[in-house]
Amino acid sequence: MVFIWISADPRFDGEPPEPPPVFDGVVGGSPKFVDRMDFDAHMDHAVVGLMDPTHAPYVHGQWWSRKARGQHDKAKAFAPTDRGFVMTRHPPSKSNRLYRLLGGDPQTEITFALPGQRWEHVLVGKYQVLALTCLTPVHDRKTRITQIVWTDHWVAGLLAPWFRRMIRVFLHQDGDMVNLQNEGLKYDPSLLWIDDADKQAKWYQQLKREWMASRQAHRPFKNPIEAVILRWRS
Ligand SMILES: [Fe+2]
């Protein structure tokens, strides 16, 4: 992976003031799966779509990922991190068959960090899965989604072609939603965000505002997020 620091000052010439990101998890070696797709969306819409916790049963509702029927009340603990927030380690939804494929008793942790990185780290017995999604702005109406998965779980080798296809299907489904959303955004509506389901989207905006304010004032970034339990139904 190549991370590029883009300074707000076009004449900036020197070492980036921030180190490249470090992703938790100790799955070594090269990635098992890499895929990417360009979405016709501004970076902000792509980020918010990515972290929307309730879209999965509507957008990714295949037999292998969700039960056909039945949504459940969710309560998830969140905490601030260096440049974002984390959904703290928890057993994933029982209705999600992807996790059930891993067997055992999986525990997952999902982290978001500015500018647009989200990674899920699953521990199941001695095995790990680290799934990283990076968003790269191409221009103000195009965003590249890069999906990278490392794992030492035996099931990934066994079902590699199927997993590869599945990642593709997921990306296409999100891309189709972006295209539908663009139809609505043509009319420049004010976006209706609902707590707690859209709290992460609001945090993203707060993080960005604080990042820019702290850069302008030449002071350290101070994470505005406080630890909280969010509840929604999905
Ligand atoms: Fe999605």
mmCIF file of C-alpha atoms and ligand atoms in Angstrom:
data_model
loop_
_atom_site.group_PDB
_atom_site.id
_atom_site.type_symbol
_atom_site.label_atom_id
_atom_site.label_comp_id
_atom_site.label_asym_id
_atom_site.label_seq_id
_atom_site.Cartn_x
_atom_site.Cartn_y
_atom_site.Cartn_z
ATOM 1 C CA MET A 1 0.000 0.000 0.000
ATOM 2 C CA VAL A 2 1.165 3.501 -0.762
ATOM 3 C CA PHE A 3 -0.044 6.342 1.426
ATOM 4 C CA ILE A 4 0.364 9.855 0.112
ATOM 5 C CA TRP A 5 0.368 12.912 2.332
ATOM 6 C CA ILE A 6 -1.290 15.824 0.565
ATOM 7 C CA SER A 7 -0.556 19.113 2.254
ATOM 8 C CA ALA A 8 -3.072 21.943 2.349
ATOM 9 C CA ASP A 9 -0.149 24.174 1.418
ATOM 10 C CA PRO A 10 0.808 23.456 -2.211
ATOM 11 C CA ARG A 11 4.333 24.769 -1.578
ATOM 12 C CA PHE A 12 4.886 22.411 1.356
ATOM 13 C CA ASP A 13 8.198 20.635 0.937
ATOM 14 C CA GLY A 14 9.338 18.333 3.698
ATOM 15 C CA GLU A 15 8.489 15.323 5.809
ATOM 16 C CA PRO A 16 4.759 14.671 6.331
ATOM 17 C CA PRO A 17 3.822 15.792 9.857
ATOM 18 C CA GLU A 18 1.779 12.594 10.323
ATOM 19 C CA PRO A 19 3.119 9.039 10.130
ATOM 20 C CA PRO A 20 1.417 6.576 7.739
ATOM 21 C CA PRO A 21 -1.496 4.699 9.345
ATOM 22 C CA VAL A 22 -0.966 1.526 11.357
ATOM 23 C CA PHE A 23 -3.717 -1.087 11.332
ATOM 24 C CA ASP A 24 -4.225 -3.298 14.354
ATOM 25 C CA GLY A 25 -3.931 -7.020 13.941
ATOM 26 C CA VAL A 26 -0.886 -9.159 13.395
ATOM 27 C CA VAL A 27 -1.898 -11.157 10.322
ATOM 28 C CA GLY A 28 1.419 -11.324 8.468
ATOM 29 C CA GLY A 29 2.274 -11.886 4.834
ATOM 30 C CA SER A 30 0.637 -10.574 1.699
ATOM 31 C CA PRO A 31 -3.119 -9.990 1.499
ATOM 32 C CA LYS A 32 -5.400 -12.878 0.563
ATOM 33 C CA PHE A 33 -7.828 -10.645 -1.322
ATOM 34 C CA VAL A 34 -7.533 -7.239 -2.929
ATOM 35 C CA ASP A 35 -10.303 -5.568 -4.897
ATOM 36 C CA ARG A 36 -11.213 -2.035 -5.821
ATOM 37 C CA MET A 37 -13.986 -0.084 -7.435
ATOM 38 C CA ASP A 38 -14.685 3.546 -8.298
ATOM 39 C CA PHE A 39 -17.924 4.969 -6.916
ATOM 40 C CA ASP A 40 -19.516 8.021 -8.487
ATOM 41 C CA ALA A 41 -19.721 9.835 -5.182
ATOM 42 C CA HIS A 42 -18.000 12.538 -3.195
ATOM 43 C CA MET A 43 -15.655 11.096 -0.581
ATOM 44 C CA ASP A 44 -18.010 12.204 2.246
ATOM 45 C CA HIS A 45 -20.970 10.298 0.817
ATOM 46 C CA ALA A 46 -18.797 7.231 0.291
ATOM 47 C CA VAL A 47 -17.564 7.342 3.905
ATOM 48 C CA VAL A 48 -21.055 7.779 5.325
ATOM 49 C CA GLY A 49 -22.396 4.953 3.151
ATOM 50 C CA LEU A 50 -19.572 2.715 4.295
ATOM 51 C CA MET A 51 -20.212 3.251 8.022
ATOM 52 C CA ASP A 52 -24.019 3.181 7.858
ATOM 53 C CA PRO A 53 -24.837 0.366 10.302
ATOM 54 C CA THR A 54 -28.393 -0.305 9.125
ATOM 55 C CA HIS A 55 -27.987 -0.678 5.360
ATOM 56 C CA ALA A 56 -26.736 -4.253 5.337
ATOM 57 C CA PRO A 57 -30.077 -6.132 5.490
ATOM 58 C CA TYR A 58 -31.489 -3.915 2.720
ATOM 59 C CA VAL A 59 -28.449 -3.748 0.457
ATOM 60 C CA HIS A 60 -26.507 -6.934 1.223
ATOM 61 C CA GLY A 61 -29.420 -9.235 1.987
ATOM 62 C CA GLN A 62 -28.204 -12.492 0.441
ATOM 63 C CA TRP A 63 -29.008 -15.839 1.964
ATOM 64 C CA TRP A 64 -25.357 -16.329 2.867
ATOM 65 C CA SER A 65 -25.006 -13.080 4.741
ATOM 66 C CA ARG A 66 -28.332 -12.491 6.432
ATOM 67 C CA LYS A 67 -31.472 -14.321 7.312
ATOM 68 C CA ALA A 68 -34.199 -13.478 4.846
ATOM 69 C CA ARG A 69 -36.328 -12.064 7.639
ATOM 70 C CA GLY A 70 -35.829 -10.738 11.108
ATOM 71 C CA GLN A 71 -34.000 -7.673 12.268
ATOM 72 C CA HIS A 72 -32.735 -7.289 15.790
ATOM 73 C CA ASP A 73 -32.112 -4.547 18.288
ATOM 74 C CA LYS A 74 -28.392 -3.820 18.389
ATOM 75 C CA ALA A 75 -26.438 -2.124 21.166
ATOM 76 C CA LYS A 76 -22.759 -1.533 20.403
ATOM 77 C CA ALA A 77 -20.100 0.169 22.520
ATOM 78 C CA PHE A 78 -17.952 2.809 20.835
ATOM 79 C CA ALA A 79 -14.806 4.547 22.020
ATOM 80 C CA PRO A 80 -12.542 7.272 20.603
ATOM 81 C CA THR A 81 -9.193 6.344 18.994
ATOM 82 C CA ASP A 82 -6.271 8.408 17.650
ATOM 83 C CA ARG A 83 -7.979 9.766 14.523
ATOM 84 C CA GLY A 84 -11.435 8.233 14.770
ATOM 85 C CA PHE A 85 -13.452 5.732 16.741
ATOM 86 C CA VAL A 86 -13.821 2.030 17.353
ATOM 87 C CA MET A 87 -16.774 -0.299 17.791
ATOM 88 C CA THR A 88 -15.225 -2.250 20.622
ATOM 89 C CA ARG A 89 -14.633 -5.994 20.430
ATOM 90 C CA HIS A 90 -17.850 -7.990 20.514
ATOM 91 C CA PRO A 91 -19.326 -11.240 19.194
ATOM 92 C CA PRO A 92 -20.793 -10.485 15.727
ATOM 93 C CA SER A 93 -24.458 -10.911 14.856
ATOM 94 C CA LYS A 94 -25.556 -14.542 15.001
ATOM 95 C CA SER A 95 -27.672 -13.997 11.881
ATOM 96 C CA ASN A 96 -24.585 -13.266 9.774
ATOM 97 C CA ARG A 97 -23.562 -16.499 8.103
ATOM 98 C CA LEU A 98 -20.202 -15.144 6.976
ATOM 99 C CA TYR A 99 -19.002 -15.142 10.562
ATOM 100 C CA ARG A 100 -20.526 -18.551 11.149
ATOM 101 C CA LEU A 101 -18.319 -19.896 8.338
ATOM 102 C CA LEU A 102 -15.305 -19.045 10.476
ATOM 103 C CA GLY A 103 -16.541 -21.435 13.146
ATOM 104 C CA GLY A 104 -15.588 -21.139 16.796
ATOM 105 C CA ASP A 105 -16.516 -18.072 18.751
ATOM 106 C CA PRO A 106 -15.514 -15.012 16.651
ATOM 107 C CA GLN A 107 -14.943 -11.626 18.261
ATOM 108 C CA THR A 108 -14.787 -8.575 16.050
ATOM 109 C CA GLU A 109 -13.631 -4.982 16.390
ATOM 110 C CA ILE A 110 -14.326 -2.261 13.788
ATOM 111 C CA THR A 111 -12.271 0.925 13.624
ATOM 112 C CA PHE A 112 -12.679 4.070 11.557
ATOM 113 C CA ALA A 113 -9.904 6.631 11.136
ATOM 114 C CA LEU A 114 -9.557 9.854 9.188
ATOM 115 C CA PRO A 115 -9.242 10.473 6.331
ATOM 116 C CA GLY A 116 -11.154 7.397 5.136
ATOM 117 C CA GLN A 117 -9.975 4.088 6.525
ATOM 118 C CA ARG A 118 -12.136 1.473 8.123
ATOM 119 C CA TRP A 119 -10.903 -1.902 9.239
ATOM 120 C CA GLU A 120 -12.467 -4.896 10.870
ATOM 121 C CA HIS A 121 -10.313 -7.230 12.920
ATOM 122 C CA VAL A 122 -11.840 -10.627 13.699
ATOM 123 C CA LEU A 123 -10.318 -13.031 16.183
ATOM 124 C CA VAL A 124 -11.548 -16.612 16.107
ATOM 125 C CA GLY A 125 -9.501 -18.974 18.232
ATOM 126 C CA LYS A 126 -5.919 -18.779 16.959
ATOM 127 C CA TYR A 127 -7.001 -17.344 13.578
ATOM 128 C CA GLN A 128 -7.442 -13.746 12.526
ATOM 129 C CA VAL A 129 -9.098 -11.816 9.738
ATOM 130 C CA LEU A 130 -8.167 -8.217 9.027
ATOM 131 C CA ALA A 131 -10.423 -6.557 6.436
ATOM 132 C CA LEU A 132 -9.350 -3.043 5.490
ATOM 133 C CA THR A 133 -11.365 -0.613 3.389
ATOM 134 C CA CYS A 134 -9.554 2.505 2.170
ATOM 135 C CA LEU A 135 -11.344 5.376 0.487
ATOM 136 C CA THR A 136 -9.367 7.555 -1.883
ATOM 137 C CA PRO A 137 -10.859 10.696 -3.419
ATOM 138 C CA VAL A 138 -10.273 10.678 -7.189
ATOM 139 C CA HIS A 139 -12.135 13.968 -7.709
ATOM 140 C CA ASP A 140 -15.147 15.584 -6.086
ATOM 141 C CA ARG A 141 -17.593 13.167 -7.702
ATOM 142 C CA LYS A 142 -15.505 9.994 -7.732
ATOM 143 C CA THR A 143 -14.092 7.930 -4.876
ATOM 144 C CA ARG A 144 -12.030 4.766 -5.114
ATOM 145 C CA ILE A 145 -12.867 1.975 -2.681
ATOM 146 C CA THR A 146 -10.000 -0.440 -2.051
ATOM 147 C CA GLN A 147 -10.792 -3.600 -0.112
ATOM 148 C CA ILE A 148 -7.882 -5.622 1.271
ATOM 149 C CA VAL A 149 -8.179 -8.765 3.374
ATOM 150 C CA TRP A 150 -5.442 -10.561 5.286
ATOM 151 C CA THR A 151 -6.186 -13.783 7.069
ATOM 152 C CA ASP A 152 -4.524 -16.951 8.269
ATOM 153 C CA HIS A 153 -7.860 -18.751 8.577
ATOM 154 C CA TRP A 154 -7.942 -22.052 6.674
ATOM 155 C CA VAL A 155 -11.455 -21.394 5.376
ATOM 156 C CA ALA A 156 -10.147 -18.465 3.269
ATOM 157 C CA GLY A 157 -7.927 -20.811 1.251
ATOM 158 C CA LEU A 158 -10.677 -23.343 0.841
ATOM 159 C CA LEU A 159 -13.301 -20.847 -0.315
ATOM 160 C CA ALA A 160 -10.999 -18.284 -1.978
ATOM 161 C CA PRO A 161 -12.823 -18.056 -5.355
ATOM 162 C CA TRP A 162 -16.145 -17.735 -3.574
ATOM 163 C CA PHE A 163 -14.842 -15.023 -1.225
ATOM 164 C CA ARG A 164 -13.386 -13.138 -4.175
ATOM 165 C CA ARG A 165 -16.760 -13.154 -5.914
ATOM 166 C CA MET A 166 -18.514 -12.182 -2.717
ATOM 167 C CA ILE A 167 -16.341 -9.086 -2.202
ATOM 168 C CA ARG A 168 -17.164 -8.116 -5.797
ATOM 169 C CA VAL A 169 -20.892 -8.569 -5.179
ATOM 170 C CA PHE A 170 -20.719 -6.432 -2.018
ATOM 171 C CA LEU A 171 -18.864 -3.621 -3.797
ATOM 172 C CA HIS A 172 -21.377 -3.659 -6.668
ATOM 173 C CA GLN A 173 -24.318 -3.513 -4.279
ATOM 174 C CA ASP A 174 -22.890 -0.471 -2.506
ATOM 175 C CA GLY A 175 -22.040 1.103 -5.870
ATOM 176 C CA ASP A 176 -25.640 0.600 -7.062
ATOM 177 C CA MET A 177 -26.891 2.364 -3.922
ATOM 178 C CA VAL A 178 -24.522 5.268 -4.569
ATOM 179 C CA ASN A 179 -25.988 5.596 -8.062
ATOM 180 C CA LEU A 180 -29.530 5.597 -6.661
ATOM 181 C CA GLN A 181 -28.522 8.148 -4.038
ATOM 182 C CA ASN A 182 -27.093 10.380 -6.766
ATOM 183 C CA GLU A 183 -30.574 10.580 -8.317
ATOM 184 C CA GLY A 184 -31.866 12.090 -5.065
ATOM 185 C CA LEU A 185 -28.829 14.307 -4.489
ATOM 186 C CA LYS A 186 -29.501 16.055 -7.816
ATOM 187 C CA TYR A 187 -32.230 17.953 -5.943
ATOM 188 C CA ASP A 188 -29.787 19.018 -3.201
ATOM 189 C CA PRO A 189 -31.936 17.838 -0.260
ATOM 190 C CA SER A 190 -30.952 18.526 3.327
ATOM 191 C CA LEU A 191 -29.770 15.176 4.688
ATOM 192 C CA LEU A 192 -31.815 13.712 7.509
ATOM 193 C CA TRP A 193 -29.544 11.971 10.000
ATOM 194 C CA ILE A 194 -31.072 10.010 12.829
ATOM 195 C CA ASP A 195 -29.448 9.185 16.153
ATOM 196 C CA ASP A 196 -28.173 6.598 17.008
ATOM 197 C CA ALA A 197 -27.982 4.955 13.598
ATOM 198 C CA ASP A 198 -26.307 7.946 11.944
ATOM 199 C CA LYS A 199 -24.163 8.933 14.909
ATOM 200 C CA GLN A 200 -21.048 7.607 13.168
ATOM 201 C CA ALA A 201 -21.768 9.834 10.159
ATOM 202 C CA LYS A 202 -22.050 12.823 12.494
ATOM 203 C CA TRP A 203 -18.795 11.834 14.187
ATOM 204 C CA TYR A 204 -17.090 11.742 10.807
ATOM 205 C CA GLN A 205 -18.149 15.346 10.194
ATOM 206 C CA GLN A 206 -17.020 16.368 13.711
ATOM 207 C CA LEU A 207 -13.660 14.640 13.271
ATOM 208 C CA LYS A 208 -13.096 16.402 9.973
ATOM 209 C CA ARG A 209 -14.021 19.797 11.414
ATOM 210 C CA GLU A 210 -11.706 19.295 14.407
ATOM 211 C CA TRP A 211 -8.912 18.066 12.146
ATOM 212 C CA MET A 212 -9.087 21.169 9.979
ATOM 213 C CA ALA A 213 -9.452 23.516 12.971
ATOM 214 C CA SER A 214 -6.449 21.955 14.728
ATOM 215 C CA ARG A 215 -4.303 22.154 11.569
ATOM 216 C CA GLN A 216 -5.191 25.814 11.061
ATOM 217 C CA ALA A 217 -4.418 26.646 14.699
ATOM 218 C CA HIS A 218 -1.178 24.566 14.658
ATOM 219 C CA ARG A 219 -2.316 22.662 17.720
ATOM 220 C CA PRO A 220 -2.691 18.921 18.408
ATOM 221 C CA PHE A 221 -5.839 17.180 17.163
ATOM 222 C CA LYS A 222 -8.284 16.635 20.031
ATOM 223 C CA ASN A 223 -10.751 13.835 19.371
ATOM 224 C CA PRO A 224 -14.264 15.219 20.002
ATOM 225 C CA ILE A 225 -15.822 11.751 20.456
ATOM 226 C CA GLU A 226 -16.744 10.322 23.849
ATOM 227 C CA ALA A 227 -17.279 6.659 24.675
ATOM 228 C CA VAL A 228 -20.950 5.725 24.287
ATOM 229 C CA ILE A 229 -23.314 2.821 23.559
ATOM 230 C CA LEU A 230 -25.311 3.271 20.358
ATOM 231 C CA ARG A 231 -28.531 1.421 19.638
ATOM 232 C CA TRP A 232 -30.285 0.673 16.360
ATOM 233 C CA ARG A 233 -32.237 -2.059 14.625
ATOM 234 C CA SER A 234 -30.786 -4.018 11.718
HETATM 235 FE FE FE B 1 -22.303 -1.861 2.179
#
